[in-house]
Coordinates of C-alpha atoms and ligand atoms in Angstrom, one line a residue:
X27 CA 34.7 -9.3 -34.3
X28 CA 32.3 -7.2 -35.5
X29 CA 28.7 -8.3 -35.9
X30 CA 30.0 -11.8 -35.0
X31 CA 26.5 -12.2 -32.5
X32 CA 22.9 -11.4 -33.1
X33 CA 19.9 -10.4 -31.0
X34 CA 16.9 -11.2 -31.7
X35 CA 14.9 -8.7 -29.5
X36 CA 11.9 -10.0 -27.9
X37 CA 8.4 -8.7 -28.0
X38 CA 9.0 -5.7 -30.6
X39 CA 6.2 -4.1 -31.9
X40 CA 3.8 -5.3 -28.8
X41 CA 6.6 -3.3 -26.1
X42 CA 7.1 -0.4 -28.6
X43 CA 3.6 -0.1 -29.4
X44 CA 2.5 -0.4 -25.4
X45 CA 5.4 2.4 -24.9
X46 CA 4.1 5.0 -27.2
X47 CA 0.9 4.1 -26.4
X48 CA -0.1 3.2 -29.8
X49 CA -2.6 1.0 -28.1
X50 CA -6.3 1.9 -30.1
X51 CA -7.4 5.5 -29.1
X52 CA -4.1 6.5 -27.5
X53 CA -0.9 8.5 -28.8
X54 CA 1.7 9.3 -26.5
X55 CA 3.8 10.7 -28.9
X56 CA 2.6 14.3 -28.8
X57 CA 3.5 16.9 -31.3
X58 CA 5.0 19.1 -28.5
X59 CA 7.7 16.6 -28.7
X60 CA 7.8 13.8 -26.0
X61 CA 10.8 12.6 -24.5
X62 CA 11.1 8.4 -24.8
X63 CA 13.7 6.2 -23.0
X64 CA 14.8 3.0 -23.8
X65 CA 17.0 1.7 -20.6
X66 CA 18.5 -1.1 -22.4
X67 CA 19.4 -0.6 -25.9
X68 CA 21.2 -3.8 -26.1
X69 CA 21.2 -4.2 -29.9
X70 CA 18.9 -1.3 -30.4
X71 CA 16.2 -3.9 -31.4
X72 CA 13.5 -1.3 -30.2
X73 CA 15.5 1.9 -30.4
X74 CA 15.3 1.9 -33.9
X75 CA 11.5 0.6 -33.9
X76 CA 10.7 3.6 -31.3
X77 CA 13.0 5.8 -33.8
X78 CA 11.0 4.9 -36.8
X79 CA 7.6 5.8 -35.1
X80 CA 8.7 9.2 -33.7
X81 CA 7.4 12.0 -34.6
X82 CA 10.5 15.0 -36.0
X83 CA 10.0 16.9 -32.8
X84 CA 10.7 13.9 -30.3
X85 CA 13.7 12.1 -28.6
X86 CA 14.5 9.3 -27.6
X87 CA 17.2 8.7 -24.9
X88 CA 19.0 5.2 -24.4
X89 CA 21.1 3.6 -21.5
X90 CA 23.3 1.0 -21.4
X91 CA 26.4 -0.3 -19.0
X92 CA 27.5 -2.4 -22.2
X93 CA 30.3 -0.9 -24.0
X94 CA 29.8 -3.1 -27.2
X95 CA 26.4 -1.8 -27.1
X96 CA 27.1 1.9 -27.0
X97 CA 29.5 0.8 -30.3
X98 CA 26.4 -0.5 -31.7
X99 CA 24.4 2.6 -30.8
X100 CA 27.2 4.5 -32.1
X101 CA 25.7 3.3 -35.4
X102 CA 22.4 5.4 -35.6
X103 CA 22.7 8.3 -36.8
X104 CA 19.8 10.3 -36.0
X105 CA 20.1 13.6 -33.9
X106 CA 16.6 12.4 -32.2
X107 CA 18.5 10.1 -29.9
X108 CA 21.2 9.7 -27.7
X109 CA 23.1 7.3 -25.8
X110 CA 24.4 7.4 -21.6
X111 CA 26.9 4.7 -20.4
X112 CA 25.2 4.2 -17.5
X113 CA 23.2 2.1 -15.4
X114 CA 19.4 2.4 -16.0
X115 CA 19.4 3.1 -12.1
X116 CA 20.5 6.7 -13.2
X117 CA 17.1 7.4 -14.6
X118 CA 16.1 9.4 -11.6
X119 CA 18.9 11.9 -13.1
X120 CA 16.6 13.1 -15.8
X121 CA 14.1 15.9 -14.7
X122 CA 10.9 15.3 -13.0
X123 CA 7.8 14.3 -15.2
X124 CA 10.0 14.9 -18.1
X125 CA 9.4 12.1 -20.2
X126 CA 6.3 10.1 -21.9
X127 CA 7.5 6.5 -21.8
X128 CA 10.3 4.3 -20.2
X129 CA 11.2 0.4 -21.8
X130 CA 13.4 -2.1 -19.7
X131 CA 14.1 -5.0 -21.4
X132 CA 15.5 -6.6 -18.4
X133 CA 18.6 -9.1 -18.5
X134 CA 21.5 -9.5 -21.1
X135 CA 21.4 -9.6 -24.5
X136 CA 22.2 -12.7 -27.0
X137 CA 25.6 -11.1 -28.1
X138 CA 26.9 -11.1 -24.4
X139 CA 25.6 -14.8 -23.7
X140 CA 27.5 -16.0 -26.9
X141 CA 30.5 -14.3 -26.3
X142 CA 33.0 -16.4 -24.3
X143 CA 34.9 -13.8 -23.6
X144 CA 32.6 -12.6 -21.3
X145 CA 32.2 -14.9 -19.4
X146 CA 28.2 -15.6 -19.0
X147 CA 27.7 -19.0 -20.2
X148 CA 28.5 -22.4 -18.7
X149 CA 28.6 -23.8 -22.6
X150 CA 31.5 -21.8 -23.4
X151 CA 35.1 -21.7 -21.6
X152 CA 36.0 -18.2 -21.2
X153 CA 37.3 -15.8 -18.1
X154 CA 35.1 -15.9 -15.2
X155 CA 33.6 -12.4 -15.8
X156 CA 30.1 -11.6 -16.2
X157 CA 30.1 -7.9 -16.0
X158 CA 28.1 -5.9 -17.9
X159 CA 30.2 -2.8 -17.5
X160 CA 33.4 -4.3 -18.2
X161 CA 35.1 -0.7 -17.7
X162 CA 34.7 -0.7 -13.5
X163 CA 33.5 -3.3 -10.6
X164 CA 35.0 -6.3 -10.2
X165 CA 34.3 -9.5 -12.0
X166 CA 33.0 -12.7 -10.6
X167 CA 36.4 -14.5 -10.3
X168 CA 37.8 -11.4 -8.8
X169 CA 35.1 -11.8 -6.0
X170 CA 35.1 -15.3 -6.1
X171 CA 39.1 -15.2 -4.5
X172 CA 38.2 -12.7 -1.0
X173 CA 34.3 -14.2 -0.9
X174 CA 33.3 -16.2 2.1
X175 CA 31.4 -19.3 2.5
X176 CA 28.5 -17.4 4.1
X177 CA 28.2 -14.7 1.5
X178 CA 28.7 -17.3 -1.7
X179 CA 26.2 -19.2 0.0
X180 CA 23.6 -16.4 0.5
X181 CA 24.1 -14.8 -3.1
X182 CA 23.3 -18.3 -4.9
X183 CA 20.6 -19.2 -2.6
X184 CA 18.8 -16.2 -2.9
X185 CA 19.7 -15.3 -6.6
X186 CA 19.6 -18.8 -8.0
X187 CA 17.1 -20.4 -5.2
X188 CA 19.2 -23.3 -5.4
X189 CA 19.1 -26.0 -2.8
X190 CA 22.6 -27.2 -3.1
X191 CA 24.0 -23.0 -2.2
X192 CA 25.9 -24.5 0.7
X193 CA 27.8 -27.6 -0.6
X194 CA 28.3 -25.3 -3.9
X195 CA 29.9 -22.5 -1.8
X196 CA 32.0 -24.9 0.5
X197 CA 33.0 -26.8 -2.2
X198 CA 34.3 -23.4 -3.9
X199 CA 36.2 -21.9 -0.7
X200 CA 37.7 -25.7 -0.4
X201 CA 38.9 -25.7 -4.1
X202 CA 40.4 -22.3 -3.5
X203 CA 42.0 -23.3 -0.5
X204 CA 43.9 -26.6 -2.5
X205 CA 43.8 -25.4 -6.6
X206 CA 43.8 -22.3 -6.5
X207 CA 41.3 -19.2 -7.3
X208 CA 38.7 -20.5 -10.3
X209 CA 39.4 -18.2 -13.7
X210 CA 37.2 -19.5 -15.8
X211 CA 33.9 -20.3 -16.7
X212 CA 34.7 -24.1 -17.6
X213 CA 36.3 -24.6 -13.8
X214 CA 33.1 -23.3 -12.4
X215 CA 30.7 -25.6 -13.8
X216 CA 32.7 -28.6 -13.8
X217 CA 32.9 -27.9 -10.1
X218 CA 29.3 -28.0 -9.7
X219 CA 28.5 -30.5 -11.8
X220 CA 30.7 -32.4 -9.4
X221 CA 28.8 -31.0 -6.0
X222 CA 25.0 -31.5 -7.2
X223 CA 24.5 -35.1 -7.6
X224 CA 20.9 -34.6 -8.4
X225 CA 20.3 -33.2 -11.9
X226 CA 16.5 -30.8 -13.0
X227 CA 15.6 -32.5 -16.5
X228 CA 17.0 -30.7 -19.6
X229 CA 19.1 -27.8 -17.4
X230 CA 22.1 -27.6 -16.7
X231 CA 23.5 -28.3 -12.8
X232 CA 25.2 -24.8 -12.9
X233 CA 22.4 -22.9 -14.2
X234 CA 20.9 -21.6 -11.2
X235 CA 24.6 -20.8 -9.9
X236 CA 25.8 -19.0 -13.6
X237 CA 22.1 -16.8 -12.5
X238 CA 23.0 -16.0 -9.1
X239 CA 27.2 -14.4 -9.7
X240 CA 25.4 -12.8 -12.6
X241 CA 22.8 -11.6 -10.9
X242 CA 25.1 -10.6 -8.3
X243 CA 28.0 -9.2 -9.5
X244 CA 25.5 -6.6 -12.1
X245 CA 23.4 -5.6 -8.7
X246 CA 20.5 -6.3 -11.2
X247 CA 17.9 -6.7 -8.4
X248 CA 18.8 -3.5 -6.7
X249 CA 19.3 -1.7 -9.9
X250 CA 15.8 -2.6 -11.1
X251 CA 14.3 -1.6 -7.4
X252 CA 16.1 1.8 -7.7
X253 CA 14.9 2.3 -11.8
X254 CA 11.2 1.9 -10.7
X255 CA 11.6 3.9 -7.9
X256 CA 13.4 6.6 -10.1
X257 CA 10.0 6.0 -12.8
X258 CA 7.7 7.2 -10.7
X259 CA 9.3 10.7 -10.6
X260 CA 10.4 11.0 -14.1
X261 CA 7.3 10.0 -16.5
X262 CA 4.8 12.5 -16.5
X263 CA 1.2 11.7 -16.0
X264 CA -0.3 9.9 -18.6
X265 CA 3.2 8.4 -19.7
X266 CA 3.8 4.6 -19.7
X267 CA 6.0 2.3 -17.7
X268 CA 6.6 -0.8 -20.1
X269 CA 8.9 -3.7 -18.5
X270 CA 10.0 -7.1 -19.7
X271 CA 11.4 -9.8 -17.1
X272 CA 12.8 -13.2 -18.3
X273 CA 12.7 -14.5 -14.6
X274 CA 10.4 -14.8 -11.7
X275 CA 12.9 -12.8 -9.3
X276 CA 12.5 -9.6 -11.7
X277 CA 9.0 -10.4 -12.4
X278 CA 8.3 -10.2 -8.9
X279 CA 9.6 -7.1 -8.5
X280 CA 8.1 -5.3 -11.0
X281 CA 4.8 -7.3 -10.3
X282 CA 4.8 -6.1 -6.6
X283 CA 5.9 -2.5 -7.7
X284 CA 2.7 -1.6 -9.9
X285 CA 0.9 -3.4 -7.3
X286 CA 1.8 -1.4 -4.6
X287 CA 1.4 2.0 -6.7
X288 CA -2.0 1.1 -8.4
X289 CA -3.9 1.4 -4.9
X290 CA -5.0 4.2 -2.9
X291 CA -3.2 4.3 0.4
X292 CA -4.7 5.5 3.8
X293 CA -3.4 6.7 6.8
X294 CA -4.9 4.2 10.0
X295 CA -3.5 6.8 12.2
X296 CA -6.0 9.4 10.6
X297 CA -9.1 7.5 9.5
X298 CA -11.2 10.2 8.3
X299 CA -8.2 11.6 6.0
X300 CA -8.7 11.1 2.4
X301 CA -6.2 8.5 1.0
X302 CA -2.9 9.3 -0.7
X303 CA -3.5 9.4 -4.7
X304 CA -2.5 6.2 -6.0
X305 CA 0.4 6.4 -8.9
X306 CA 0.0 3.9 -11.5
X307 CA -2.8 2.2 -13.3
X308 CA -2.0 -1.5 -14.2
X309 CA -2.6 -2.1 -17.7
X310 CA -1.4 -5.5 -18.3
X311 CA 0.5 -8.5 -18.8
X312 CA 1.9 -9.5 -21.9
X313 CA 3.3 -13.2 -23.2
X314 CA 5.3 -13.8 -26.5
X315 CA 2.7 -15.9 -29.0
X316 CA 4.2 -19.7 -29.8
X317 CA 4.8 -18.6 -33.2
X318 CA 8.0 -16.0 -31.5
X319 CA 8.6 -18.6 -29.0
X320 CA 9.4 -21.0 -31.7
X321 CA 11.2 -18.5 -34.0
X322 CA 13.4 -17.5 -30.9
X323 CA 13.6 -19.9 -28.0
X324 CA 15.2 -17.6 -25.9
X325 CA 11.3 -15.1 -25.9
X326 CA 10.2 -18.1 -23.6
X327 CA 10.4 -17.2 -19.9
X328 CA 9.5 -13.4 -21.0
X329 CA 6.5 -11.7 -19.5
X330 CA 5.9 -7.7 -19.8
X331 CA 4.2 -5.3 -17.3
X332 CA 2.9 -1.9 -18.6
X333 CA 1.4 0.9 -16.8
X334 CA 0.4 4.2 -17.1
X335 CA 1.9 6.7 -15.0
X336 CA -1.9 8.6 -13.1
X337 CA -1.6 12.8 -12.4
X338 CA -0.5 13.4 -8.5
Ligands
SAM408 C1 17.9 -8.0 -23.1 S1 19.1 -6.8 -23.6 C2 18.1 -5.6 -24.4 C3 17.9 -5.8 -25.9 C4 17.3 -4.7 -26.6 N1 16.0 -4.4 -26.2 C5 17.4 -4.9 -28.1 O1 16.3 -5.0 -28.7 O2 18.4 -5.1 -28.7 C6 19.5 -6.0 -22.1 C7 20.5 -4.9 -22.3 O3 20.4 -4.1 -21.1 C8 21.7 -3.9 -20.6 N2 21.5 -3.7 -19.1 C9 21.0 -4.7 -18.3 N3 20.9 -4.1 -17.0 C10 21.3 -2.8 -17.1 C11 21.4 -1.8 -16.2 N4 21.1 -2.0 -14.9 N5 21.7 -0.6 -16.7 C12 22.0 -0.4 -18.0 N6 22.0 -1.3 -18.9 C13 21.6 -2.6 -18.5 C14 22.5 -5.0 -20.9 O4 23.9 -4.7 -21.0 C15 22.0 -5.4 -22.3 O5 22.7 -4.8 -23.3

């Protein structure tokens, strides 16, 4: 079904203006010809922005793991950009200090959530998938049937911080012990809505549990670790790093990672040494405005992170 779901992409102009450093006094977007990427084209919600304010001689490169996204991207027609079907964690395959800017607009898009077939959302009953890259890995029910108490417990603990990870994981193994293997999305939330007695005003009791196989079974944490890493070699100095979060585990990451690059480091083994150059300088936080918080809902937990890539 073609065109069935919408994204309404989240922070536009202020990510695509911070990326090609449109900020006042600042272009990044050389006539040399820079090299942009976009790691999550998603609906190509700021592809085509970033496309519309680059110059002939520039590109733009795009990843995503989502096949219905790369049938989306399949739409532009532009010979500026192109398209990988990859995760964003293969950004360290592009050439060092090649490129001028990289976006990661972190998470999954509306069109995913809203599709049951897919398996994301407690709302809807579907198969008990949540892959991203539906074309390898396995999904969460398919992990779900070998997965043991200890490790269910663990992955929604961590990735959901949810008190009740234990009686949620027991309760899981138990049912798969006397039911059967859960399939569907529908199975899964009715089975915690049974096992957490308590409920967090206005959310859902399988929430933080949907977060966690999601989280999970995508490797999104270790992806975005490996992405940032990859950053740091691949924009050249001067170039930005531009990153939007829509939860405090991501944040937290990418918070800690310009941190930990925007500081001079020294040796205490050899005081007198002069310190390592730091790598990034921290140029700021950004929030949506209430007026795209109430025009999209879903803008609401977002917060970006830009920085600008310093010379060795
Ligand atoms: C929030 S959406 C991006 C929306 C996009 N900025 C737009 O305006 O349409 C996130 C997209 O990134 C993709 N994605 C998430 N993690 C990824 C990863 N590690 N590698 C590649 N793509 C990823 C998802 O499949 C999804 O399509």
């Amino acid at each position: 079904m073609e065109n069935a779901w919408t994204h309404t992409t989240v922070l536009l102009s202020e990510a695509v203006d911070a990326l090609l450093g449109q900020t006042p006094g600042t272009r990044l977007d050389d006539a040399a010809g820079a090299v942009f990427v976009d790691a999550t084209f998603g609906r190509g919600g700021h592809s085509r922005l970033i496309l519309s304010r680059l110059s002939p001689g520039s590109r733009l490169i795009a990843f995503d793991k989502d096949t219905d996204a790369l049938a989306e991207a399949a739409r532009i027609d532009d010979p500026r950009f192109s398209i990988r079907h990859q995760g964003f964690s293969h950004l360290g395959d592009l050439p060092e200090a090649s490129v001028a800017g990289v976006l990661l607009d972190l998470g999954i898009s509306s069109p995913q959530v809203d599709n049951p077939a897919r398996g994301f959302s407690f709302r809807f009953e579907g198969p008990l998938d949540m892959r991203m890259d539906t074309t390898r890995g396995q999904s969460v029910a398919q992990w779900l049937a070998h997965a043991g108490v200890d490790e269910i417990t663990e992955v929604i603990r961590e990735y959901g911080e949810e008190r009740f990870a234990g009686p949620i994981a027991k309760a899981i193994v138990a049912r798969r012990q006397t039911r059967g293997d859960l399939v569907t999305t529908t199975e899964l939330a009715q089975l915690v809505a049974d096992t957490v007695k308590t409920r967090e005003p206005g959310q859902n009791p399988a929430t933080r549990t949907f977060q966690a196989f999601r989280i999970y079974i995508n490797a999104e944490l270790e992806e975005l670790q490996q992405a940032l890493n990859a950053s740091l070699n691949v924009i050249k100095p001067g170039g930005r790093l531009v990153v939007i979060s829509f939860h405090s585990l991501e944040d937290r990451i990418v918070k800690q990672f310009i941190a930990e690059h925007s500081k001079d480091v020294y040796d205490r083994r050899m005081p007198l040494s002069l310190p390592k150059n730091k790598k990034l300088k921290a140029l700021g936080r950004v929030k949506p405005c209430m007026s795209e918080i109430s025009r999209n809902p879903r803008s609401r937990s977002a917060v970006m992170r830009i920085a600008e890539r310093l010379a060795a």
